[in-house]
Amino acid sequence: MKQKDKNQVIVLAEKPVGMATLNTFQLREIDMPEIKEGEVLLKSLYVSVDPGMRGFMNEGANDYTGQKFQINEPITSRTVARVIESQSKKFSVGDIVNGRLAWKRYQSMGDDKLEWVDPQVLPISTAVSILGVPGLAAYFGLEKIGQIQKGETVVVSGAAGAVGSVAVQIAKIKGCRVVGIAGSDKKIEYIEKELGVDRGINYKKTNDIAIDLAKACPNGIDVFFDNVGGELLDAVLSLINKKARMVICGQIAVYNDTEPSKGPRPEHTLIKKSARIEGFVVFDFKNEFEEAKLKMTQWYIGGKLKYKENLIEGFENLPSAFIGLFTGENIGKQMVKI
Amino acid sequence: MKQKDKNQVIVLAEKPVGMATLNTFQLREIDMPEIKEGEVLLKSLYVSVDPGMRGFMNEGANDYTGQKFQINEPITSRTVARVIESQSKKFSVGDIVNGRLAWKRYQSMGDDKLEWVDPQVLPISTAVSILGVPGLAAYFGLEKIGQIQKGETVVVSGAAGAVGSVAVQIAKIKGCRVVGIAGSDKKIEYIEKELGVDRGINYKKTNDIAIDLAKACPNGIDVFFDNVGGELLDAVLSLINKKARMVICGQIAVYNDTEPSKGPRPEHTLIKKSARIEGFVVFDFKNEFEEAKLKMTQWYIGGKLKYKENLIEGFENLPSAFIGLFTGENIGKQMVKI
């Protein structure tokens, strides 16, 4: 079954300063790998690009998971792949798996680093979208960190994105009033009409986000689920209720900053409102992944949870798909189909 | 039993901008009050002055509890008083009580707004120090918000103050490594020698607080109990461990600021470390006050918990005692004995 295609890899060519560009990456021809006992040979099918990866490219320990991208080393991200050769007892040829893989067309991998993907229930690409890190981040961020309760007002930034679009729907399922913030009329229409958000705010069309938020949240804000970072939090803090929870999930607005941005210190408001700001990474809840995936699959089958994947075709387009995360108009989960 | 002394009140004379001064306050002669059914006539004995009161003096809703100081209205604070006349079924003449009272030598008060103080166990002044708001803030801040665990490293700012000096001791009782930050060598000596703090840091004598903190916390920081506010938090954030809790109790460094101070946004670190910053006010835990007081009384009797009260004599010195909180060299709980 071994493919005769040439193999390719995309490596980090230079540490970007500010926004990553096409020069940040380099595509190289490499040999097809051999596999050893306990390994499988994988053909990449769907490769996820995530805003948080930008942090791994910086100098210094600017990563969440201990992972870092080094110059001349492959970029890695969550990937769905097919087993095309196996010396593993765990996986057979034809199996679909998912894991943190290198940006390679073909690669060998130990079977202990891979999860089996059930091809029967949802499309296999969902293993890196709604049933992958973005979906799980929405789920655990709201359930465990935000601890959302029925009747509360939940504000979600980046509401049309991979994480935000799941978060707004889970908050609706839980009986919350949901306000979504996004950056285009098309996105606002999507989250209001398709995802059932009570009120969408296009932050690029507002003179004062705090005023628009106040109108959209007549009972104040109980939970803020932030995928964006920066000044939005300041506006939210001016409107929070007693015991509000600010869930910091992502920081797409600041990943490219060369210096940490400054803002008004929130501590006074946190005392006054007995409120908290809390960050998390989805892997904190690794032991509960299966339960969460099951619940989200049920919601999906029950028609309560939708998802949109934004597919770009072609291995060589991985760099531009990544860069597009920060500039693009994409709705839902951005990924590359090989 | 009605006293023949003249009565006096201290009112807010003007809204201070920046630091409060003697002109912020005015002492006035007033009549002795009459009491009605259900009320008692009180003689103030020990009046607490607290940094947080500064916030209540600002224009706008700058207070934690809905309370505000208005021009020409009396200042109020936690006070221990003696009942000198009673039309209450709850309290008899001679009883000691504590409550949020006006800065008056004598005042009438409904018995539903007062708590009885047991004069047998600890000195009655402790009702507004170690068994009052400062002690309870230390207790609940560490137990409920900080959730300190044996073996963790706990950093306390304002460590020689009314709240901090209790917090460092409770953290020691719970088996933590405790680092205290304070602003004079005398204070550092006090917290190290008298209160058993593992390492004291005089922030006024350091070139780089982050470096001194790193030395004092070789295993990183798990809990920060902040009474001071401002830049200290930035240094702490650079040293926190996974799942660290930053407990925001007080903000003495910034209460007098005319504009909210700015600082580097903490969200990126909070994600990276799955950490949180959380504020609270002690009244969030009102239902558990008695249990906490009992525990602290037991620690005191068992010799595990010490306290220091810094008494200034004379009703007319209340304003200067308050102002002294922000400039002074006082150790422990500042109060005025009438």
XYZ file of C-alpha atoms in Angstrom:
676
model
C 0.000 0.000 0.000
C 2.969 2.337 0.311
C 2.357 5.410 -1.817
C 4.787 6.332 -4.498
C 4.075 10.095 -4.148
C 6.979 12.248 -3.230
C 6.942 13.325 0.373
C 7.001 16.940 1.532
C 7.357 18.851 4.799
C 6.764 22.449 5.818
C 9.268 23.794 8.330
C 9.662 27.032 10.262
C 12.091 29.110 8.157
C 12.431 32.064 10.517
C 10.994 33.312 13.779
C 8.359 35.847 12.763
C 8.313 39.303 14.321
C 4.721 40.479 14.409
C 2.486 38.870 11.804
C 3.713 35.636 10.212
C 4.261 35.802 6.445
C 4.900 33.269 3.713
C 8.623 33.722 4.450
C 8.023 32.320 7.904
C 7.590 28.890 6.319
C 9.461 26.730 3.824
C 8.271 23.689 1.889
C 10.928 21.000 1.406
C 11.091 17.676 -0.404
C 11.884 14.767 1.902
C 12.067 11.004 1.743
C 9.212 8.680 2.513
C 9.636 7.405 6.062
C 10.213 3.828 7.145
C 8.200 2.478 10.045
C 9.287 0.358 12.981
C 7.517 -1.986 15.365
C 4.676 -0.110 17.119
C 4.493 2.528 14.433
C 2.170 3.336 11.579
C 2.711 5.156 8.309
C 0.217 7.986 7.991
C -1.145 9.988 5.087
C -2.358 13.395 6.268
C -5.972 14.144 5.304
C -7.182 17.180 7.259
C -4.731 19.543 8.929
C -5.929 22.076 11.459
C -4.540 25.613 11.570
C -5.045 27.397 14.897
C -4.349 30.974 15.973
C -2.653 29.762 19.163
C 0.153 28.220 17.074
C 1.482 31.722 16.524
C 2.693 31.757 20.136
C 4.797 28.628 19.612
C 6.776 30.478 16.939
C 8.093 33.184 19.235
C 11.499 33.326 20.823
C 11.428 32.230 24.443
C 8.960 30.069 26.281
C 5.881 31.614 24.758
C 3.908 28.440 24.410
C 1.106 26.889 26.446
C 2.009 23.245 26.358
C 5.773 23.207 26.519
C 5.773 22.814 22.744
C 7.787 25.174 20.576
C 8.468 25.574 16.873
C 12.150 25.622 16.057
C 13.803 26.882 12.899
C 14.252 24.108 10.287
C 11.901 21.864 12.245
C 8.427 20.918 11.002
C 5.387 22.837 12.085
C 2.949 20.581 13.914
C -0.786 20.785 14.452
C -3.807 18.585 15.060
C -4.287 16.395 12.006
C -6.630 13.661 10.815
C -4.749 10.971 8.885
C -5.235 7.549 7.347
C -3.074 4.565 8.275
C -1.493 3.311 5.059
C 0.974 0.873 6.578
C 1.001 -0.603 10.046
C 3.402 -2.372 12.380
C 1.061 -1.557 15.264
C -1.289 -3.887 17.138
C -3.560 -0.934 17.791
C -4.252 0.336 14.277
C -4.817 -1.399 10.945
C -4.354 -0.155 7.414
C -7.334 2.025 6.507
C -7.953 3.213 10.055
C -8.504 6.918 10.560
C -6.546 8.488 13.416
C -5.934 11.916 14.843
C -3.021 13.406 16.703
C -0.533 16.238 16.844
C 1.327 15.575 13.587
C 3.998 17.297 11.582
C 3.047 19.252 8.479
C 4.116 16.366 6.227
C 2.234 14.553 3.522
C 3.442 11.237 4.949
C 4.962 10.446 8.312
C 5.603 7.588 10.681
C 4.238 7.813 14.207
C 4.163 5.664 17.343
C 0.684 4.328 17.935
C 0.694 5.639 21.522
C 0.521 9.187 20.205
C -2.615 8.669 18.135
C -6.321 8.416 18.781
C -8.696 6.333 16.731
C -11.388 8.286 14.869
C -14.785 6.663 14.379
C -15.655 7.233 10.701
C -19.298 6.182 11.180
C -20.906 8.957 13.205
C -19.659 12.366 12.097
C -17.375 13.244 9.167
C -13.786 12.436 10.113
C -12.706 16.083 9.824
C -14.733 16.824 12.968
C -11.981 15.097 14.944
C -10.042 18.364 14.708
C -13.027 20.754 14.675
C -16.132 20.286 16.756
C -14.875 17.079 18.436
C -11.308 18.346 18.558
C -9.505 21.064 20.455
C -11.791 23.944 19.349
C -15.008 22.200 20.305
C -13.551 20.877 23.552
C -12.233 24.334 24.435
C -15.731 25.754 24.060
C -17.206 22.925 26.094
C -14.785 22.935 29.019
C -14.324 26.693 29.023
C -18.032 27.224 29.550
C -18.734 24.226 31.774
C -15.684 24.125 34.017
C -14.232 27.627 34.011
C -17.284 29.723 33.184
C -19.651 27.455 35.097
C -22.550 28.895 33.118
C -26.005 28.691 34.649
C -29.408 28.849 33.018
C -30.648 32.421 32.685
C -27.222 34.034 32.816
C -25.917 36.417 30.173
C -22.906 35.047 28.301
C -20.797 37.176 25.950
C -18.571 35.360 23.453
C -15.885 37.082 21.385
C -14.691 35.626 18.109
C -18.217 34.245 18.018
C -18.095 33.066 14.391
C -14.747 31.326 14.821
C -13.839 27.715 15.448
C -14.224 27.924 19.222
C -16.688 30.796 19.511
C -19.257 29.289 17.144
C -19.429 26.198 19.343
C -19.410 28.251 22.561
C -22.423 30.364 21.590
C -24.413 27.240 20.776
C -23.526 25.452 24.015
C -24.499 28.573 25.980
C -27.866 28.582 24.180
C -28.341 24.872 24.876
C -27.767 25.667 28.567
C -30.486 28.322 28.550
C -28.353 31.458 28.632
C -28.848 34.808 26.945
C -26.000 34.870 24.428
C -24.337 37.894 22.888
C -21.740 37.252 20.194
C -19.023 39.637 19.048
C -17.512 39.249 15.591
C -15.861 41.339 12.907
C -18.145 41.417 9.849
C -21.816 41.692 8.981
C -21.610 38.290 7.323
C -20.394 36.772 10.584
C -23.084 38.552 12.589
C -25.752 37.281 10.234
C -24.351 33.763 10.568
C -24.326 33.717 14.371
C -27.760 35.328 14.674
C -29.592 33.455 11.919
C -27.812 30.110 11.916
C -26.550 29.681 15.464
C -29.385 31.347 17.375
C -27.329 34.028 19.142
C -29.665 36.550 20.810
C -27.645 39.532 19.723
C -24.577 39.936 17.540
C -22.243 42.924 17.669
C -19.931 43.792 14.780
C -17.058 45.340 16.705
C -15.668 46.927 13.538
C -18.837 48.966 13.101
C -19.252 50.250 16.630
C -18.163 53.616 18.014
C -18.126 52.370 21.566
C -18.247 48.650 22.189
C -19.151 49.224 25.867
C -22.320 51.084 24.880
C -23.347 48.418 22.368
C -22.615 45.710 24.911
C -24.677 47.514 27.546
C -27.643 47.624 25.154
C -27.223 43.953 24.294
C -26.886 42.939 27.947
C -29.675 44.714 29.870
C -29.123 42.418 32.855
C -25.335 42.805 32.900
C -22.746 40.182 32.002
C -22.239 36.989 33.999
C -19.763 35.144 31.825
C -17.347 36.386 29.174
C -15.795 33.764 26.947
C -12.858 35.517 25.306
C -11.181 34.224 22.174
C -9.837 37.587 21.120
C -8.009 39.341 23.966
C -7.093 42.976 24.352
C -9.507 45.833 24.904
C -12.766 43.904 24.685
C -12.193 42.704 28.226
C -12.090 46.298 29.495
C -15.526 47.002 28.048
C -16.897 43.766 29.468
C -15.514 44.534 32.939
C -17.510 47.759 33.041
C -20.721 45.706 32.749
C -20.153 42.599 34.838
C -22.458 41.334 37.546
C -21.464 40.130 40.995
C -19.455 36.876 40.788
C -18.872 37.191 37.040
C -16.398 34.817 35.382
C -14.125 35.963 32.565
C -12.925 32.858 30.738
C -9.740 33.498 28.787
C -9.576 30.935 26.017
C -7.676 32.644 23.214
C -5.945 35.853 22.315
C -6.064 36.114 18.554
C -5.855 39.922 18.691
C -2.515 39.884 20.472
C -0.661 36.743 19.334
C 1.210 38.832 16.779
C 2.099 41.644 19.174
C 5.797 42.168 19.591
C 5.305 43.700 23.027
C 2.753 42.730 25.644
C -0.106 45.209 25.347
C -1.126 47.283 28.322
C -4.548 47.958 29.707
C -6.295 49.363 32.753
C -5.697 47.109 35.722
C -8.822 45.037 36.396
C -8.215 44.287 40.080
C -10.423 47.022 41.511
C -13.396 45.795 39.498
C -12.644 42.205 40.470
C -12.857 43.120 44.164
C -15.979 45.228 43.728
C -17.775 42.451 41.880
C -16.184 39.413 43.577
C -15.318 38.372 40.048
C -12.523 36.462 38.415
C -10.461 36.241 35.247
C -9.288 32.716 34.542
C -7.282 31.121 31.790
C -7.210 27.483 30.790
C -5.965 25.096 28.167
C -8.152 22.289 26.991
C -5.645 19.607 27.973
C -6.332 20.419 31.642
C -9.456 18.305 31.140
C -7.937 15.410 29.198
C -9.562 12.819 31.419
C -13.005 14.094 30.519
C -12.574 14.346 26.743
C -14.542 11.222 25.881
C -17.540 12.281 27.938
C -17.524 15.721 26.308
C -17.234 14.300 22.795
C -20.154 11.994 23.456
C -22.302 14.876 24.674
C -21.426 17.048 21.691
C -22.081 14.203 19.279
C -25.521 13.772 20.851
C -26.230 17.501 20.545
C -25.152 17.371 16.923
C -27.330 14.384 16.117
C -30.217 16.027 17.969
C -29.856 19.076 15.734
C -28.846 21.392 18.567
C -25.272 21.913 17.517
C -24.102 22.946 14.066
C -20.633 23.428 12.753
C -18.997 24.896 9.751
C -15.611 23.900 8.417
C -13.692 26.169 6.145
C -11.636 23.905 3.928
C -8.697 25.019 1.838
C -7.342 22.423 -0.578
C -3.682 21.544 -0.977
C -0.740 20.790 1.292
C 1.227 23.726 -0.107
C -1.514 26.116 1.084
C -1.004 25.387 4.773
C 1.044 28.572 5.376
C -1.499 30.856 3.716
C -4.362 29.147 5.542
C -2.580 29.846 8.812
C -1.854 33.481 7.937
C -5.463 33.906 6.825
C -6.650 33.186 10.359
C -5.493 36.636 11.396
C -6.741 38.574 8.399
C -9.464 36.481 6.881
C -13.179 36.457 6.678
C -13.490 32.773 7.473
C -16.393 31.461 9.481
C -16.041 28.311 11.547
C -13.042 26.030 11.727
C -10.231 26.680 9.285
C -8.456 23.578 8.020
C -6.534 22.306 5.033
C -7.556 19.254 3.063
C -4.584 17.446 1.607
C -26.986 56.443 82.648
C -27.177 59.044 79.851
C -23.840 60.834 79.598
C -23.616 64.549 80.005
C -20.602 64.845 77.651
C -21.079 66.925 74.571
C -21.497 64.862 71.439
C -19.327 65.154 68.308
C -19.368 63.844 64.736
C -16.800 63.765 61.930
C -18.265 64.313 58.479
C -16.891 64.259 54.954
C -16.135 67.914 54.170
C -15.097 67.465 50.555
C -14.523 64.691 48.045
C -10.761 64.171 48.027
C -8.835 64.087 44.777
C -5.852 61.828 45.238
C -4.707 61.451 48.827
C -7.192 62.434 51.555
C -6.030 65.317 53.797
C -7.231 66.820 57.048
C -9.422 69.137 54.939
C -11.297 66.082 53.713
C -12.901 65.812 57.155
C -14.695 68.175 59.565
C -15.439 67.721 63.241
C -18.775 69.167 64.372
C -20.590 69.535 67.683
C -23.975 67.792 67.686
C -26.716 66.987 70.182
C -26.894 63.816 72.173
C -29.342 61.456 70.441
C -32.636 60.189 71.846
C -33.415 56.518 71.470
C -36.652 54.797 70.478
C -38.104 51.329 71.022
C -35.709 48.705 69.636
C -32.700 51.042 69.786
C -29.708 51.444 72.037
C -27.564 54.455 72.870
C -23.918 53.665 72.146
C -20.624 55.114 73.303
C -17.889 54.454 70.737
C -14.833 52.713 72.195
C -12.638 51.432 69.337
C -13.045 52.764 65.812
C -11.421 50.984 62.886
C -9.781 52.895 60.034
C -9.394 50.891 56.817
C -7.666 51.685 53.521
C -10.701 50.503 51.562
C -12.733 53.415 52.965
C -10.871 55.680 50.594
C -12.884 54.246 47.710
C -16.184 55.199 49.357
C -15.128 58.850 49.260
C -14.837 59.075 45.482
C -17.381 60.503 43.106
C -19.399 57.809 41.413
C -20.109 54.258 42.446
C -16.610 53.495 43.582
C -17.519 51.412 46.583
C -17.640 47.677 47.155
C -20.749 47.347 49.258
C -23.128 49.918 47.820
C -22.053 52.262 50.638
C -20.818 55.739 49.858
C -19.603 58.735 51.858
C -21.503 61.900 51.049
C -20.471 65.465 51.800
C -21.761 66.692 55.177
C -22.642 63.121 56.142
C -20.772 61.205 58.844
C -17.949 58.867 57.957
C -18.737 55.317 59.044
C -16.516 52.369 59.879
C -16.487 49.203 61.959
C -16.640 50.234 65.608
C -16.738 48.560 69.014
C -19.108 50.384 71.384
C -20.705 50.084 74.807
C -24.461 50.183 75.330
C -25.150 53.035 77.748
C -28.924 53.147 77.422
C -31.260 50.517 76.021
C -34.780 50.215 74.755
C -33.827 46.926 73.101
C -34.750 43.386 74.198
C -31.497 42.165 72.645
C -28.915 44.296 74.433
C -28.612 45.563 78.026
C -26.744 48.512 79.433
C -23.069 47.594 79.693
C -23.112 45.186 76.747
C -20.314 45.504 74.217
C -21.405 45.502 70.565
C -19.845 45.980 67.168
C -21.226 47.273 63.903
C -20.770 49.751 61.110
C -21.207 52.976 63.084
C -20.865 56.665 62.361
C -17.792 58.522 63.529
C -19.671 59.941 66.539
C -18.859 59.819 70.200
C -22.464 58.823 70.945
C -25.138 57.530 68.643
C -28.432 55.677 68.650
C -28.714 52.494 66.636
C -31.321 49.826 65.939
C -30.370 46.557 67.642
C -30.744 44.635 64.368
C -27.639 46.355 63.011
C -25.360 45.300 65.866
C -23.535 42.170 66.910
C -22.821 41.219 70.475
C -19.147 41.041 71.445
C -18.078 38.486 74.039
C -15.814 40.374 76.451
C -14.539 37.187 78.116
C -12.323 35.513 75.527
C -10.246 38.060 73.634
C -9.949 41.824 74.211
C -13.039 43.556 72.825
C -10.995 45.526 70.283
C -10.363 42.265 68.408
C -13.976 42.463 67.186
C -12.723 44.911 64.555
C -9.213 43.486 64.106
C -8.420 39.796 64.112
C -12.046 38.703 64.584
C -13.349 41.531 62.423
C -13.194 42.357 58.736
C -9.362 42.246 58.449
C -9.006 38.838 60.079
C -11.975 37.412 58.213
C -10.634 38.763 54.912
C -7.366 36.902 55.508
C -9.217 33.734 56.475
C -11.723 33.585 53.615
C -9.326 34.977 51.039
C -6.893 32.129 51.658
C -9.397 29.353 52.337
C -12.124 30.053 49.793
C -10.503 32.082 47.025
C -6.860 31.027 47.328
C -7.732 27.454 48.350
C -4.259 27.072 49.790
C -2.861 23.591 50.111
C -0.096 22.245 52.347
C 3.311 22.590 50.712
C 2.336 25.401 48.348
C 4.196 28.701 48.150
C 2.075 31.663 49.220
C 3.148 35.269 48.686
C 1.420 37.961 50.750
C 1.759 41.686 50.079
C 1.160 44.244 52.813
C 2.337 41.401 55.020
C 2.730 43.489 58.186
C -0.693 45.107 57.834
C -4.048 44.331 59.391
C -4.999 41.694 56.834
C -1.562 40.557 55.682
C -0.244 39.828 59.170
C -3.139 37.424 59.717
C -2.835 35.943 56.234
C 0.835 35.017 56.606
C 0.108 33.246 59.874
C -2.861 31.288 58.517
C -0.754 30.205 55.534
C 1.934 28.982 57.944
C -0.670 27.120 60.038
C -1.786 25.398 56.808
C 1.756 24.212 56.096
C 2.697 26.555 53.260
C 5.977 28.235 52.424
C 5.198 31.898 53.070
C 6.909 34.931 51.564
C 5.837 38.332 52.868
C 6.303 41.670 51.130
C 6.333 44.867 53.184
C 7.790 48.361 53.069
C 10.338 48.699 55.902
C 13.052 46.739 57.643
C 11.089 46.991 60.881
C 8.110 45.341 59.215
C 10.282 42.622 57.672
C 11.831 41.891 61.041
C 8.365 41.685 62.560
C 6.951 39.252 60.012
C 10.062 37.057 59.981
C 10.804 36.988 63.700
C 7.362 37.326 65.244
C 5.032 35.824 62.656
C 7.257 33.052 61.309
C 7.291 34.124 57.661
C 9.905 32.086 55.752
C 11.211 35.057 53.824
C 10.412 38.763 53.963
C 11.087 41.187 51.113
C 11.341 44.946 51.673
C 10.022 46.186 48.347
C 11.446 49.640 48.979
C 14.970 48.246 49.094
C 14.869 46.038 46.031
C 16.103 46.858 42.548
C 13.936 44.251 40.937
C 11.148 42.712 42.946
C 10.772 39.876 40.409
C 14.364 38.774 41.021
C 13.980 38.912 44.791
C 10.712 37.033 44.558
C 12.296 34.380 42.353
C 15.012 33.846 44.956
C 12.470 33.654 47.753
C 10.224 31.247 45.821
C 12.495 28.550 44.360
C 9.456 26.369 43.627
C 7.430 29.149 42.006
C 4.314 30.828 43.361
C 1.022 29.004 43.868
C -1.012 31.655 45.638
C -0.638 35.431 45.768
C -2.657 37.245 48.408
C -2.588 40.873 47.338
C -3.412 43.722 49.699
C -1.441 46.308 47.758
C -2.312 46.265 44.063
C -0.413 47.699 41.131
C 2.866 46.409 39.787
C 3.552 43.699 42.334
C 1.089 41.477 40.514
C 3.122 41.756 37.302
C 6.220 40.426 39.064
C 4.233 37.627 40.667
C 2.706 36.605 37.334
C 6.168 36.017 35.905
C 6.737 33.341 38.567
C 3.455 31.523 38.956
C 2.973 27.797 38.756
C 0.290 25.934 36.836
C -3.174 26.601 38.346
C -1.955 29.508 40.481
C -4.553 31.666 42.252
C -4.103 35.419 42.590
C -6.372 36.575 45.398
C -7.148 40.290 45.167
C -8.089 41.460 48.639
C -7.024 45.109 48.765
C -5.470 47.814 46.670
C -3.866 50.233 49.110
C -1.350 51.370 46.491
C -4.034 52.570 44.106
C -6.988 53.732 46.234
C -5.742 57.300 45.948
C -5.134 57.186 42.204
C -7.150 59.699 40.242
C -6.979 57.545 37.124
C -7.013 53.779 36.885
C -3.414 52.651 36.516
C -2.362 50.592 33.549
C -0.322 47.453 33.390
C 0.645 44.648 31.057
C -2.391 42.531 30.283
C -2.211 39.277 32.269
C -4.439 37.132 30.055
C -1.678 35.431 28.103
C -0.027 34.246 31.313
C -3.375 33.147 32.702
C -3.933 30.883 29.683
C -0.394 29.541 29.745
C -0.621 28.663 33.423
C -4.344 27.847 33.659
C -4.343 30.434 36.405
C -6.812 32.937 37.736
C -7.078 36.383 39.285
C -10.041 36.682 41.617
C -11.403 39.441 43.795
C -13.696 39.124 46.780
C -15.208 41.027 49.647
C -15.457 39.446 53.037
C -19.241 39.850 53.190
C -19.548 37.233 50.426
C -18.984 34.745 53.255
C -21.273 36.257 55.894
C -22.944 32.944 56.632
C -19.634 31.429 57.663
C -18.359 34.235 59.899
C -19.073 32.500 63.201
C -17.257 29.333 62.190
C -14.237 31.364 61.078
C -14.160 33.434 64.278
C -14.269 30.274 66.344
C -11.366 28.769 64.442
C -9.276 31.926 64.734
C -10.037 32.213 68.451
C -8.831 28.634 68.876
C -5.639 29.355 66.946
C -5.083 32.429 69.095
C -5.622 30.552 72.342
C -3.387 27.770 71.062
C -0.612 30.316 70.475
C -0.586 29.854 66.711
C -2.008 33.232 65.802
C -0.745 36.577 67.070
C -2.044 40.015 66.413
C -0.906 43.549 66.896
C -3.175 46.543 67.228
C -1.900 49.999 66.619
C -3.963 52.282 68.856
C -4.185 56.037 68.487
C -6.000 57.807 71.301
C -8.685 60.442 70.842
C -11.813 60.854 68.742
C -10.423 63.984 67.067
C -7.492 61.946 65.724
C -9.647 59.715 63.506
C -8.828 61.672 60.312
C -5.081 61.600 60.885
C -5.214 57.898 61.778
C -6.976 57.246 58.476
C -4.510 59.348 56.474
C -1.638 57.606 58.252
C -2.687 54.279 56.742
C -1.309 55.404 53.403
C 1.892 56.978 54.632
C 2.583 55.420 57.987
C 4.888 52.906 59.463
C 2.185 51.134 61.400
C 2.296 47.417 61.931
C -0.901 45.454 62.420
C -4.397 46.837 62.693
C -4.757 50.590 62.933
C -7.583 51.807 65.160
C -8.582 54.746 67.302
C -9.434 54.432 70.979
C -11.992 56.990 72.040
